[in-house]
Coordinates of C-alpha atoms in Angstrom, one line a residue:
Chain A
D34 CA 0.0 0.0 0.0
A35 CA 1.6 3.3 -1.2
G36 CA -0.3 5.4 1.4
V37 CA -1.3 8.9 0.5
T38 CA 0.7 10.3 -2.4
Q39 CA 0.9 13.9 -3.5
S40 CA 2.3 15.7 -6.5
P41 CA 4.4 17.6 -7.2
T42 CA 6.8 17.6 -4.3
H43 CA 7.9 21.2 -4.8
L44 CA 6.5 24.0 -6.9
I45 CA 7.7 27.6 -7.5
K46 CA 5.2 30.1 -8.8
T47 CA 5.0 33.9 -9.1
R48 CA 2.3 36.2 -7.7
G49 CA -0.9 36.1 -9.7
Q50 CA -0.4 32.7 -11.2
Q51 CA -2.6 29.7 -10.6
V52 CA -1.5 26.3 -9.3
T53 CA -3.0 22.8 -9.1
L54 CA -1.9 20.3 -6.5
R55 CA -2.8 16.6 -6.7
C56 CA -3.5 13.9 -4.1
S57 CA -4.2 10.2 -4.3
P58 CA -5.7 8.7 -1.1
K59 CA -4.7 5.6 0.7
S60 CA -6.3 2.5 -0.7
G61 CA -9.8 2.0 0.7
H62 CA -10.3 5.6 1.7
D63 CA -13.0 7.8 0.1
T64 CA -12.6 11.1 2.0
V65 CA -9.9 13.7 1.3
S66 CA -9.0 16.7 3.4
W67 CA -6.6 19.5 2.5
Y68 CA -4.5 21.4 5.0
Q69 CA -2.2 24.4 4.7
Q70 CA 0.9 24.4 6.9
A71 CA 2.8 27.7 7.0
L72 CA 6.4 27.6 8.1
G73 CA 6.6 27.1 11.9
Q74 CA 2.8 26.7 12.2
G75 CA 0.5 23.8 12.6
P76 CA -1.7 22.6 9.7
Q77 CA -4.9 24.6 9.0
F78 CA -7.9 23.0 7.5
I79 CA -8.8 24.2 4.0
F80 CA -11.7 21.8 3.0
Q81 CA -12.8 18.2 2.8
Y82 CA -14.2 16.3 -0.1
Y83 CA -16.5 13.3 0.1
E84 CA -18.5 11.7 -2.8
E85 CA -17.1 14.4 -5.1
E86 CA -18.6 17.2 -3.1
E87 CA -17.1 19.8 -0.7
R88 CA -18.4 18.8 2.7
Q89 CA -16.9 21.5 4.9
R90 CA -14.6 24.5 4.4
G91 CA -12.2 26.3 6.7
N92 CA -11.5 30.0 6.8
F93 CA -9.9 30.3 3.3
P94 CA -11.0 32.6 0.4
D95 CA -12.7 31.4 -2.7
R96 CA -9.3 31.5 -4.5
F97 CA -8.9 28.1 -3.0
S98 CA -11.0 25.5 -4.7
G99 CA -11.0 21.8 -5.1
H100 CA -12.3 18.8 -6.8
Q101 CA -12.7 15.1 -6.1
F102 CA -12.8 12.5 -8.9
P103 CA -14.7 9.2 -9.0
N104 CA -11.6 7.3 -8.1
Y105 CA -11.4 9.4 -4.9
S106 CA -8.3 11.3 -5.9
S107 CA -8.4 15.1 -5.4
E108 CA -7.0 18.4 -6.7
L109 CA -6.5 21.6 -4.9
N110 CA -6.5 24.7 -7.0
V111 CA -5.3 28.1 -5.9
N112 CA -5.9 31.2 -8.1
A113 CA -4.3 34.6 -8.1
L114 CA -1.4 33.4 -5.9
L115 CA -0.2 35.7 -3.1
L116 CA 3.2 35.7 -1.3
G117 CA 1.3 34.5 1.8
D118 CA 0.2 31.3 0.0
S119 CA 3.7 30.0 0.3
A120 CA 3.3 26.9 2.5
L121 CA 3.3 23.1 2.7
Y122 CA 0.0 21.8 1.4
L123 CA -1.0 18.5 3.0
C124 CA -3.6 16.1 1.8
A125 CA -5.1 13.6 4.3
S126 CA -7.4 10.7 3.5
S127 CA -9.7 8.7 5.7
A128 CA -11.9 5.7 5.5
P129 CA -15.7 5.8 5.3
L130 CA -17.0 7.6 8.4
A131 CA -17.0 5.4 11.4
G132 CA -17.1 8.0 14.1
G133 CA -14.4 9.2 16.4
P134 CA -10.7 9.1 15.8
S135 CA -11.0 5.5 14.6
N136 CA -11.6 7.4 11.4
E137 CA -7.9 8.3 11.4
Q138 CA -6.7 10.8 8.8
F139 CA -3.5 9.7 7.1
F140 CA -1.4 12.4 5.8
G141 CA 0.7 12.6 2.6
P142 CA 4.2 14.1 2.5
G143 CA 2.8 17.4 1.2
T144 CA 3.6 19.7 -1.7
R145 CA 5.8 22.7 -0.8
L146 CA 4.6 25.8 -2.7
T147 CA 6.8 28.8 -2.9
V148 CA 5.3 32.0 -4.3
L149 CA 7.8 34.7 -5.5
Chain B
Q183 CA -8.2 33.2 21.0
K184 CA -6.9 30.2 19.1
E185 CA -8.8 27.0 19.6
V186 CA -5.6 25.0 20.4
E187 CA -2.5 26.7 21.7
Q188 CA 0.9 25.1 22.0
D189 CA 4.3 26.4 23.1
P190 CA 6.4 26.3 19.8
G191 CA 9.7 25.8 21.6
P192 CA 12.2 24.9 20.3
L193 CA 13.0 22.3 23.0
S194 CA 16.4 20.6 23.3
V195 CA 17.1 17.9 25.8
P196 CA 19.8 15.2 26.3
E197 CA 19.2 11.6 25.4
G198 CA 17.4 9.7 28.1
A199 CA 15.6 12.7 29.5
I200 CA 11.8 12.8 30.2
V201 CA 10.1 15.2 27.8
S202 CA 6.9 17.0 28.6
L203 CA 4.9 18.7 25.8
N204 CA 1.8 20.7 26.5
C205 CA -1.2 22.3 24.9
T206 CA -4.3 24.1 26.0
Y207 CA -7.6 24.3 24.3
S208 CA -10.5 26.7 24.5
N209 CA -13.7 24.7 23.8
S210 CA -15.0 22.5 26.5
A211 CA -17.0 20.5 24.0
F212 CA -13.9 19.0 22.5
Q213 CA -13.7 15.3 23.2
Y214 CA -11.0 13.7 21.1
F215 CA -7.4 14.8 21.5
M216 CA -4.4 13.7 19.3
W217 CA -0.7 13.9 19.2
Y218 CA 1.0 13.9 15.8
R219 CA 4.7 13.6 15.1
Q220 CA 6.1 15.3 12.0
Y221 CA 9.6 14.6 10.8
S222 CA 11.3 17.2 8.6
R223 CA 9.9 17.2 5.1
K224 CA 7.2 14.7 5.9
G225 CA 3.5 14.8 6.7
P226 CA 2.2 14.4 10.2
E227 CA 1.7 10.9 11.5
L228 CA -0.7 10.0 14.4
L229 CA 1.2 9.1 17.5
M230 CA -1.6 8.7 20.1
Y231 CA -5.1 9.8 20.8
T232 CA -7.2 10.0 23.9
Y233 CA -10.9 10.4 24.5
S234 CA -12.2 12.8 27.2
S235 CA -10.1 12.9 30.3
G236 CA -7.5 10.5 31.5
N237 CA -4.2 8.9 30.5
K238 CA -3.2 6.6 27.7
E239 CA 0.2 4.9 27.6
D240 CA 2.0 3.4 24.6
G241 CA 5.5 2.2 25.2
R242 CA 7.6 5.2 26.1
F243 CA 4.8 7.7 25.3
T244 CA 2.0 8.8 27.7
A245 CA -0.8 11.1 26.6
Q246 CA -2.8 12.9 29.3
V247 CA -6.0 15.0 29.1
D248 CA -7.3 17.2 32.0
K249 CA -10.6 18.5 30.8
S250 CA -11.1 20.6 34.0
S251 CA -8.2 22.8 33.0
K252 CA -8.4 22.2 29.3
Y253 CA -4.9 20.9 29.3
I254 CA -3.3 18.2 27.0
S255 CA 0.1 16.7 27.7
L256 CA 2.5 14.2 26.0
F257 CA 5.3 12.7 28.0
I258 CA 8.2 10.8 26.4
R259 CA 10.3 8.6 28.7
D260 CA 13.9 7.6 27.9
S261 CA 14.0 10.0 25.0
Q262 CA 16.0 8.9 21.9
P263 CA 17.6 10.9 19.1
S264 CA 15.1 9.3 16.8
D265 CA 12.3 11.2 18.7
S266 CA 13.7 14.5 17.3
A267 CA 10.7 15.9 15.4
T268 CA 7.9 18.5 15.6
Y269 CA 5.1 17.4 17.8
L270 CA 1.6 18.7 17.1
C271 CA -1.3 18.4 19.4
A272 CA -4.8 18.4 17.8
T273 CA -8.4 18.1 18.5
L274 CA -11.1 16.6 16.3
T275 CA -14.2 18.6 15.6
Y276 CA -17.3 17.6 13.7
Q277 CA -19.5 20.2 11.8
G278 CA -20.7 18.2 8.9
A279 CA -17.2 16.8 8.4
Q280 CA -14.4 15.7 10.7
K281 CA -11.8 18.4 11.0
L282 CA -8.6 18.4 12.8
V283 CA -7.6 21.6 14.7
F284 CA -3.9 21.8 15.4
G285 CA -1.7 23.6 17.7
Q286 CA 1.4 25.4 16.4
G287 CA 3.7 22.5 17.0
T288 CA 6.7 22.1 19.3
R289 CA 10.1 21.4 17.7
L290 CA 12.0 18.8 19.8
T291 CA 15.6 17.9 19.6
I292 CA 17.1 15.0 21.5
N293 CA 20.9 15.4 21.8
P294 CA 23.0 12.2 21.9

């Protein structure tokens, strides 16, 4: 089992550009969550996808959008990049909701985005 | 006020020392509390979780929750250089979806 995979590993963009990050969940998982981790900070929840729909959203502007495909993989899109969007973007997948932390979220290695 | 607050450190201790990592949280409705370990250039991995108040032990690691003071602790006994990492406390919230709310993380270094 490859676990949660993310691509690309690193990305450098300039202000105003758009970026797409990709995530493949762990085998058997159908729910994908995205988190942003700024340097020296804990991860912050962006949104969660289940059954190809956004189920909950954190305190992030509409420039952040996502998508989930029928095979449960997911994309995170960020438009009109700002310097402050530089961070490690983490994808986490979890199994069908069983309640409580038994529904553990497994994290991928992240994509490090640098905005110049 | 942040929902979960954690002293960012950094914390540096000699090998074999007992390490104490701490967090506080603001919402008394929180029930599940986690500790994640994050090595450099890796994603967080779940170390331990506890439900409500009490202690949970797993080898050299003990997680403790005191709901009366809204305090979360992680103790590491006989610390090893391989324990050097960033430790993140988190709580699990549910508002239509399960969401993890993390503290800032404490960077820990165990010196041989």
